[in-house]
Structures are given as structure tokens and as C-alpha cells.
Short mmCIF file of C-alpha atoms in Angstrom, two decimals:
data_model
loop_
_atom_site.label_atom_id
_atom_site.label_comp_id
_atom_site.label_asym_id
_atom_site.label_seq_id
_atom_site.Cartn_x
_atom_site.Cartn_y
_atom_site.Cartn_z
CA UNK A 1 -21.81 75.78 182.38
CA UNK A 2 -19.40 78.07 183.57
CA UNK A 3 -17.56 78.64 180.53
CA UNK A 4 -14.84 80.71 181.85
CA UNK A 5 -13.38 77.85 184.08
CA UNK A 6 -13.88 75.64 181.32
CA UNK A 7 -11.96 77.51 178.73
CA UNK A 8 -9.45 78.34 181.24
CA UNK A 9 -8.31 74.85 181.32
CA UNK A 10 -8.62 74.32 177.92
CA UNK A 11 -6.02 77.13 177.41
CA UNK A 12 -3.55 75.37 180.10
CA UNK A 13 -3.63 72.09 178.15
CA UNK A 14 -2.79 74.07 174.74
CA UNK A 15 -0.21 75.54 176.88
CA UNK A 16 0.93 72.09 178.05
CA UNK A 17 0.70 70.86 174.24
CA UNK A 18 3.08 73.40 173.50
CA UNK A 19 5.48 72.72 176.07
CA UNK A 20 5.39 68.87 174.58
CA UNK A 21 6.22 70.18 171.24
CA UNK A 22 8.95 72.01 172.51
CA UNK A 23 10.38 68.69 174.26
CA UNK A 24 10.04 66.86 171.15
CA UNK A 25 12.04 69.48 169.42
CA UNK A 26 14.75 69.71 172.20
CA UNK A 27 15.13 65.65 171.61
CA UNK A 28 13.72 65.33 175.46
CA UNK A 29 13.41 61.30 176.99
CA UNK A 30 10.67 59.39 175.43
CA UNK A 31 9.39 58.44 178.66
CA UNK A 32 9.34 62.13 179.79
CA UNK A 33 7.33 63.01 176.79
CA UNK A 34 4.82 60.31 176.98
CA UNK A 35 4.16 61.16 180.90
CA UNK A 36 3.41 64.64 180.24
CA UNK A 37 1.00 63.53 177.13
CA UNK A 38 -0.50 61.11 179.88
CA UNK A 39 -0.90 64.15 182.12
CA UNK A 40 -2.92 66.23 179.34
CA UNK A 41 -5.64 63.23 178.81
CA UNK A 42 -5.96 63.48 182.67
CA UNK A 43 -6.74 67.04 182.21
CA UNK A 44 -8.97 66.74 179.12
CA UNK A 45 -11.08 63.87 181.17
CA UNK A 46 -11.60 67.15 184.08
CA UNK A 47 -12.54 69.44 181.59
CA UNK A 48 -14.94 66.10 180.03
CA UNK A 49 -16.30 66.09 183.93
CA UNK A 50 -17.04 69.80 184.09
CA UNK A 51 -19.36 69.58 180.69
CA UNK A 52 -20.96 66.17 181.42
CA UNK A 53 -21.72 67.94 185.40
CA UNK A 54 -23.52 70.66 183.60
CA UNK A 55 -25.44 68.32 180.75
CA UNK A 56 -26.67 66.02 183.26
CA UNK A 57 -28.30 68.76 185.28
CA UNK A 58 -29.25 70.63 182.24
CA UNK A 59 -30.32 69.17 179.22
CA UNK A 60 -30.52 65.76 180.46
CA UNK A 61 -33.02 66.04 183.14
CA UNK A 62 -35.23 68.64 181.05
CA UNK A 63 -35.28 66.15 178.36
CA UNK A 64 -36.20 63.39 180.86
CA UNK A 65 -38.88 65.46 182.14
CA UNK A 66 -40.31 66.43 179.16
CA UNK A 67 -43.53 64.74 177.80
CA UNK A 68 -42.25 63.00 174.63
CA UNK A 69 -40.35 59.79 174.87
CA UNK A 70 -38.36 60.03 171.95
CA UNK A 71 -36.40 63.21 173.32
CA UNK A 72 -36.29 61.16 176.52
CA UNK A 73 -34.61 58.58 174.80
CA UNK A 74 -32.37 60.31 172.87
CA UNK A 75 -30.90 61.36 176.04
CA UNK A 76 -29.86 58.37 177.01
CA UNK A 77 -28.68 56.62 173.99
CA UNK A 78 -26.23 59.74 173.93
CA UNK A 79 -25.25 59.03 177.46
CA UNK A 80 -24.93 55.49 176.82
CA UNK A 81 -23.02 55.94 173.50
CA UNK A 82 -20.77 59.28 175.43
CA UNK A 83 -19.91 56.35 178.21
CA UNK A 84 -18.42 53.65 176.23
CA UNK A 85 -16.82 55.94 173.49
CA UNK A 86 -15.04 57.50 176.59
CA UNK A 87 -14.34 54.10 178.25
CA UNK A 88 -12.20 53.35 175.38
CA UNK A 89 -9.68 56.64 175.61
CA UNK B 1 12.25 59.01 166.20
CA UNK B 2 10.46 60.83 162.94
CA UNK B 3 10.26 63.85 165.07
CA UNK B 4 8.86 65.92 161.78
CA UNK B 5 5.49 63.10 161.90
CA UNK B 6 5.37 63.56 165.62
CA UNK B 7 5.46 67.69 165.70
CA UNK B 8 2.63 67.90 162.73
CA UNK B 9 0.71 65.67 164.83
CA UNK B 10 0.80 67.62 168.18
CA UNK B 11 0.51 71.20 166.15
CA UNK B 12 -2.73 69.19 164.52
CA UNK B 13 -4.04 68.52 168.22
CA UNK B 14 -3.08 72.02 169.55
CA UNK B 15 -5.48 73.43 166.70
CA UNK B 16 -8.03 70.46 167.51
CA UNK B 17 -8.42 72.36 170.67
CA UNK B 18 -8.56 75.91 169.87
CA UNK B 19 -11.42 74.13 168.01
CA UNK B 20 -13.10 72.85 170.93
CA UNK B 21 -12.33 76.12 173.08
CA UNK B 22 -14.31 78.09 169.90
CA UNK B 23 -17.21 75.59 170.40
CA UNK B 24 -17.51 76.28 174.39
CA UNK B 25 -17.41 80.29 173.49
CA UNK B 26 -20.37 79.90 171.04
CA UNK B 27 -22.36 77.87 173.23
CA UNK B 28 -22.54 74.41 170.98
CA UNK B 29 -24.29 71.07 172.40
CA UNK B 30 -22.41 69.19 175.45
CA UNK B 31 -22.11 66.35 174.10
CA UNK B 32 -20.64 67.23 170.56
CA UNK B 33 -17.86 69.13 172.81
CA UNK B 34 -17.03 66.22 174.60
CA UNK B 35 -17.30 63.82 171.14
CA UNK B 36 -14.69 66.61 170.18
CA UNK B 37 -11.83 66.50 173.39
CA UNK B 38 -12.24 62.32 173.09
CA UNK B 39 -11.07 62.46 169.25
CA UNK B 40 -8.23 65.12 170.81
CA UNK B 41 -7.40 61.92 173.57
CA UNK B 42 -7.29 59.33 170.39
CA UNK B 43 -5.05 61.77 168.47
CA UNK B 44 -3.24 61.85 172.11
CA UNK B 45 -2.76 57.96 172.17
CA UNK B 46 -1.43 57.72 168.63
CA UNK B 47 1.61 60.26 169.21
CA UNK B 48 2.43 58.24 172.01
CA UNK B 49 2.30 55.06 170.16
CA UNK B 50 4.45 57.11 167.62
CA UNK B 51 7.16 57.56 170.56
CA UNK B 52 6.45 54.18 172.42
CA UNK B 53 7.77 52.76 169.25
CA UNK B 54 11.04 54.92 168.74
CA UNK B 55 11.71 54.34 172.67
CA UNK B 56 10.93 50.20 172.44
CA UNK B 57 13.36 49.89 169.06
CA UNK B 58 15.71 52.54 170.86
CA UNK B 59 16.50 53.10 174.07
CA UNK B 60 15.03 49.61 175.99
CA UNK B 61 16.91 47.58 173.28
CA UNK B 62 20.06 49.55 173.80
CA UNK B 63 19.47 48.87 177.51
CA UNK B 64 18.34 45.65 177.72
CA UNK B 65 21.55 44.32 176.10
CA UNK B 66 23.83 46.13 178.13
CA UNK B 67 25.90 44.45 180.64
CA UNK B 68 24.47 46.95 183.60
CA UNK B 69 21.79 44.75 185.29
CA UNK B 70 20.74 48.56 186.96
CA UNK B 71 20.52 49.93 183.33
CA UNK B 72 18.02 46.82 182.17
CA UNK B 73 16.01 46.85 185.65
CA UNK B 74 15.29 50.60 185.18
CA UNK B 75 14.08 50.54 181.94
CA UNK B 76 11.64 47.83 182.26
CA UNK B 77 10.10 49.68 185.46
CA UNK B 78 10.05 52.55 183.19
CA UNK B 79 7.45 50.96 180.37
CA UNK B 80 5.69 48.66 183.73
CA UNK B 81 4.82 52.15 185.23
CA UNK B 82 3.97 53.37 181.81
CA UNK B 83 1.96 50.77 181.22
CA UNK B 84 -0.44 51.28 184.21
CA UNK B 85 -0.51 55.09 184.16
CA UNK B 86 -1.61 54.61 179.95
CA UNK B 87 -3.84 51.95 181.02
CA UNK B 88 -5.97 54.54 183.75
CA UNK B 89 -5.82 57.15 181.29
CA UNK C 1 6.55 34.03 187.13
CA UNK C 2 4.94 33.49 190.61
CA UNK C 3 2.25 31.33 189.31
CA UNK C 4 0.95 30.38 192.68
CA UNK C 5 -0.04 34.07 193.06
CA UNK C 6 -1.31 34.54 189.94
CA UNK C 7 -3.20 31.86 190.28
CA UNK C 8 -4.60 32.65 193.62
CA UNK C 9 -5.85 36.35 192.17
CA UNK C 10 -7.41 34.71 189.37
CA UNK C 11 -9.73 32.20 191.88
CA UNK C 12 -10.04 35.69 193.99
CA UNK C 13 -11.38 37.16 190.36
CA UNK C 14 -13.56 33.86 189.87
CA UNK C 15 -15.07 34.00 193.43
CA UNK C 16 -15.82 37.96 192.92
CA UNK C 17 -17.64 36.89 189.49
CA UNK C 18 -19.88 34.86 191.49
CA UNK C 19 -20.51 37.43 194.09
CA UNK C 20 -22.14 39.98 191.39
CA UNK C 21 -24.13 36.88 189.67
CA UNK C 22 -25.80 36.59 193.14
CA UNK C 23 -26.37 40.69 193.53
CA UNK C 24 -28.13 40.39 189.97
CA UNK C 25 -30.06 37.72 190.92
CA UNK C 26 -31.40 39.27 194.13
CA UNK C 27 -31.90 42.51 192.52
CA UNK C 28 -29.18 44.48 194.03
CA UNK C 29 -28.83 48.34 193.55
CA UNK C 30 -27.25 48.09 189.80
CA UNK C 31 -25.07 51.19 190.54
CA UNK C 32 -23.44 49.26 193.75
CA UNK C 33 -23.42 45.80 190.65
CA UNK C 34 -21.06 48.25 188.77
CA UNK C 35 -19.11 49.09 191.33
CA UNK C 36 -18.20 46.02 191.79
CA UNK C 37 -17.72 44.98 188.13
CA UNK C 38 -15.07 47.87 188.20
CA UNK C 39 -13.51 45.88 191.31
CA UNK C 40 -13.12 43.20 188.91
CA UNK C 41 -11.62 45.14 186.09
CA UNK C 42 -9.40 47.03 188.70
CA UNK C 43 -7.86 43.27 189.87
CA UNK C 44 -7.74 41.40 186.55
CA UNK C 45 -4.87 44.78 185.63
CA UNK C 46 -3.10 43.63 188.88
CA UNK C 47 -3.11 40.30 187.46
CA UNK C 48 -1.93 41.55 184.34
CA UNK C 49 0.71 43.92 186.02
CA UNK C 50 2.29 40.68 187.42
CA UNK C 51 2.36 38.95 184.09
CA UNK C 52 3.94 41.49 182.20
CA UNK C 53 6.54 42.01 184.97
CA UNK C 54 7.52 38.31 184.12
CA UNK C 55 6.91 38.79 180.59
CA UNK C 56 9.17 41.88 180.17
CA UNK C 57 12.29 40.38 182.60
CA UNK C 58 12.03 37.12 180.63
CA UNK C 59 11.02 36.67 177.28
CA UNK C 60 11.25 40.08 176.06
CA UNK C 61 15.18 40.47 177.54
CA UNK C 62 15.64 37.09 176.08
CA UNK C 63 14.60 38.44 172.54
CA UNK C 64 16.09 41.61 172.94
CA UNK C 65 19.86 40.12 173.33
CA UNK C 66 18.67 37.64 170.74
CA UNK C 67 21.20 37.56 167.10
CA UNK C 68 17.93 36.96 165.38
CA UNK C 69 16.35 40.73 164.34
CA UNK C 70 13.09 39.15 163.43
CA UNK C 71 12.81 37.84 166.89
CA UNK C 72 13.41 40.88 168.42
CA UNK C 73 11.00 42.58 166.11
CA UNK C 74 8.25 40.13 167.06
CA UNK C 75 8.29 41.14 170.72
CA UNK C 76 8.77 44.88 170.47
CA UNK C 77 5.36 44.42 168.21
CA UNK C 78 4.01 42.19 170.49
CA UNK C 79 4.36 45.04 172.98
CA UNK C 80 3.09 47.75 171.34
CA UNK C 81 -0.18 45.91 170.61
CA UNK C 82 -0.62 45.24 173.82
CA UNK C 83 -0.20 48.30 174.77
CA UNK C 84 -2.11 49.72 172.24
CA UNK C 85 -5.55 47.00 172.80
CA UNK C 86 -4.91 47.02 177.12
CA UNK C 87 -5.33 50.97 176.30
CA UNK C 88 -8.72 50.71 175.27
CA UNK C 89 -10.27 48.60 177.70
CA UNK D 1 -33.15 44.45 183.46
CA UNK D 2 -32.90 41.27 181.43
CA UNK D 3 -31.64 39.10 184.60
CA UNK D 4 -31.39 36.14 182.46
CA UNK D 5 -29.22 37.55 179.72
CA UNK D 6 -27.08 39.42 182.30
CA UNK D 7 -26.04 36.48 184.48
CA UNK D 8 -25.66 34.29 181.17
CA UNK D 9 -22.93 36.62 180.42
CA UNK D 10 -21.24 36.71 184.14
CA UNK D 11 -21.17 33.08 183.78
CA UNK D 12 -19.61 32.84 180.33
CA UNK D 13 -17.24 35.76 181.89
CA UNK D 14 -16.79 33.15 185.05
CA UNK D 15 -15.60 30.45 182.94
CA UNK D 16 -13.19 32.53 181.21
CA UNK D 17 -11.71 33.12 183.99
CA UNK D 18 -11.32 29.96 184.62
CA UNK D 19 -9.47 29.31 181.35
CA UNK D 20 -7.27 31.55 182.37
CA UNK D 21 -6.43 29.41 184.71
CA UNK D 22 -5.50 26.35 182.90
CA UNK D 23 -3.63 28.68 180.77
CA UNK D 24 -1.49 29.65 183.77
CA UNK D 25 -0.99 26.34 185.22
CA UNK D 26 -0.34 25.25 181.45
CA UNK D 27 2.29 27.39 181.53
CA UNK D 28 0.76 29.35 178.14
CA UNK D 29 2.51 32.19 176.70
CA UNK D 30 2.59 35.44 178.55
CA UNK D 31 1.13 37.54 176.00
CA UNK D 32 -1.51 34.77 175.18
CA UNK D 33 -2.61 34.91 178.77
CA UNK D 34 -2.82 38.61 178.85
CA UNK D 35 -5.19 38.76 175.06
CA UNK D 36 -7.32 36.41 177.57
CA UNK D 37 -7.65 38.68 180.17
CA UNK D 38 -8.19 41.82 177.79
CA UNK D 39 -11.19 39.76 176.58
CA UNK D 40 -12.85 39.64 180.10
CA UNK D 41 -12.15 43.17 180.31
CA UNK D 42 -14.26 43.76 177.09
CA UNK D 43 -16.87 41.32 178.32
CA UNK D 44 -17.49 42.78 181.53
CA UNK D 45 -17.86 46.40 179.63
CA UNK D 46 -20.50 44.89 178.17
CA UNK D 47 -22.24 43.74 180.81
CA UNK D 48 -22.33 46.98 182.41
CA UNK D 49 -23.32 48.79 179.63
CA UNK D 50 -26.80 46.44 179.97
CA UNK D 51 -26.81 47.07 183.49
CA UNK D 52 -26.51 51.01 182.85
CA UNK D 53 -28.93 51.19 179.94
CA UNK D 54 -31.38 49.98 182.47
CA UNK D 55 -30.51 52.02 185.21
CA UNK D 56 -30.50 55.10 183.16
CA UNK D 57 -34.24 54.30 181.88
CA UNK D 58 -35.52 53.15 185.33
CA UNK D 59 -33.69 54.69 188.68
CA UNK D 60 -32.30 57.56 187.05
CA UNK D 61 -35.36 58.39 184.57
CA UNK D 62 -37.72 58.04 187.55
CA UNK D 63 -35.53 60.29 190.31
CA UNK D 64 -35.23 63.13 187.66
CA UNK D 65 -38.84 63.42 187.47
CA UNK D 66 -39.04 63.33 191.04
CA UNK D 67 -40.31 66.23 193.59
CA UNK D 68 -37.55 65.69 195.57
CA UNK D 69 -34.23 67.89 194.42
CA UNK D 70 -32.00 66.08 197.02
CA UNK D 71 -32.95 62.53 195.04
CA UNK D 72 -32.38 64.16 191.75
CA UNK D 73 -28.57 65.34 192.92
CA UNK D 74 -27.93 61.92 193.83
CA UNK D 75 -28.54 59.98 190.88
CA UNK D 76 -26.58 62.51 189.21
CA UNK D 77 -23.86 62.09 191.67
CA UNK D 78 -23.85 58.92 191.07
CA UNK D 79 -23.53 58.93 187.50
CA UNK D 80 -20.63 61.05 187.38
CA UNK D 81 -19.01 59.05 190.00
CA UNK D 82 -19.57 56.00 187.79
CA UNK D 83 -18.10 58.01 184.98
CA UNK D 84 -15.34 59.00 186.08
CA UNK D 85 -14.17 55.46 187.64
CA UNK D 86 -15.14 53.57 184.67
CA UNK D 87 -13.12 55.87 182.87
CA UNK D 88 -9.61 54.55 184.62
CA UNK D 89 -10.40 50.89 184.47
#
């Protein structure tokens, strides 16, 4: 994974966090607030694309090639489970 | 709005992610990172309920029985857009 | 509310069903089934959209300018669960 | 895949829809309507999470064990594609 890219943008949305704190203290429009708490799930679900990129090509598919079926299908009960979990945030 | 509730609940997510940033330095499993930044979304969605709330009892009440029909039309676009931005997020 | 129209996305919706029951049954590629499943999802929050719209202009405003707090109280909770369950899916 | 099971459910979804319908033309509460179509939302989730467990342990299991690295990227591709749109609807 490249880690650095990934912890980059993890720092930008606890910047962005920040900023909504500060909004909430300055008494800022609801509807402002909410939009940019909208805008940090949409950057939380690239970060979430960035992992899931580098567990599909890594651990997934050495677990899918490997010889034992129950690390094969522990694979993909995660991935099932990791889809709906995510389907419903 | 209880804007003491809302600020201990975004300082709670801010830390939620240094969390997640410290499990992407030491290398932890994929998919307990991403279990990790979905819990951060849920906390995400229940701040905004928090606000939706305040802004519902507040400002579209106070705006829905005003005499402007301008005033009333804009705020109802407001939660409408809201409401389909939430709903891809 | 435009119920013609409604009703003419919901037949759309009804005929699109049927379209994926016959791509299952001749063994279609399943990722080019969920595509189209996500079609479906994509119009029935159109649908919805226009509802709401209706919803939020009518009965809502209605309640809003109401005397009766308890009504007014019913819809702003009607709203938030809504939001809250159209959220998640 | 379980054909049978999976079209049992599009058809159950199919005439839910066309409740809906009456419920339009019946001119039904807004908010009743839109718990309907919530519903279908949910249902057709869970349809494609049958039609993904079974792509995940046939299509994808069998191109990840494949020679071929350009058949590999693809299923992958398409995975995170499917993610990612699934994710906004």
C-alpha cells in the first residue's frame, strides 16, 4: 500500500474535522456544516478505495491462490461482510 | 443546537482517526482499517443527525411560517439537496 | 404530486425488474446483473426525490404553520427517520 | 448461483413495486410510500449480495488463479468498480 498517500489524506480529513469544529464553535449554518461533514465521508470512502485496491491485489488473491479452502474462504466472507457493512454508511 | 454534545463528538472522531492513521503506520490488516474509517462515517452520520435536528426544529420551521414564499422555497431545496447528497454518501 | 409521473417511473422500475429476471435466467455476466440492479436503486431515489418534493411543499409546510406543536413534532420526526433509514440503504 | 431463489426474490421485489403503485394511485401517505420504496431498496441489496457471493467464489476465485495477469486486473477492476457504485446507491 503506499502508506504515505494514504496517511496524507487521512491528515487532510483531520484537518477538515477541525475546520468543522471550528464552524460549530463560530455558530456557522447548519446546512454549511452538514455539507462539509458530507464532504469528509466522500473523502474517507477514497482513502476506503486506496486500502481495498491494495487488499484485493494483495492478500486477497494470495489467499485465493493458496491451497487451503478455509483461508480462501475467509477471504471472501470478509469481502462480502466489508461490502454490505460499507453499503450501509 | 447542544453545540457542547456536538464538539465532544467531532473531537471523539478527530481522535478516531489519529487512530486509524496509527494503524496504517504500523502496518495492521486492511480490512480492520477499513472496519475502523466506516465506524468514523457512522460517528459522521450521527453528528449530522445531531444538527439535522437543531436545523428541522430551527431554522426550516422559522422559515416555513414566514410570509416570504422565497424564504420557504429555499429552505426546502436546501434539505431536498441534502437529502440526495446524504443519501450517495 | 405529479402522480402520472410517478407512476410512469414506477412501471419504468417494474419493466427494469423484469429485464434482470430474464439476464438471471439466461445466465448473464452477474457483474453486468448488478449493474443493473444499481440502475434500479439509482431510479427508485428519483422516484423518491419526487415524492419528498411533494411531501416537503405540502404536508410538512402544512404542519409546520400548524397551532398544534404535536403535529409539527410528528413531521419534523417523520423526517429525520427518513432521513436517517433512506441513509442506510 | 441459486437461479431459483434469486428470481423468487426479483419477483417478490416486482410485485412490490407494484404495490407501490396502488399506493400512489390510492393516493397513500407520502412517507408511507417512501418506507415502501426503502424496502425494495433493502431487498434488492440482498439480492446482490447472493449474486456477489457467487461471483466472488466462481469468476473472481477462478481469474485470480489464472496464468493470465491481464484477467486477474480485470476482475479486480471490476470489483472495485462495483464497490465504489454500490457504495452511492
Amino acid at each position: 500500500m503506499d502508506k504515505a498517500k494514504v496517511l496524507a489524506r487521512l491528515r487532510s480529513i483531520e484537518g477538515h474535522i477541525r475546520g468543522v469544529e471550528r464552524m460549530v464553535e463560530e455558530d456557522n449554518y447548519c446546512v454549511d456544516i452538514i455539507h462539509q461533514t458530507l464532504a469528509i465521508k466522500n473523502a474517507i470512502d477514497k482513502v476506503n478505495q486506496m486500502i481495498l485496491t491494495d487488499h484485493l491485489t494483495g492478500c486477497v488473491s494470495t489467499a485465493i491462490r493458496s491451497e487451503e479452502s478455509s483461508e480462501r474462504e475467509r477471504v471472501i466472507n470478509e469481502l462480502l461482510e466489508l461490502f454490505q457493512t460499507s453499503n450501509k454508511l
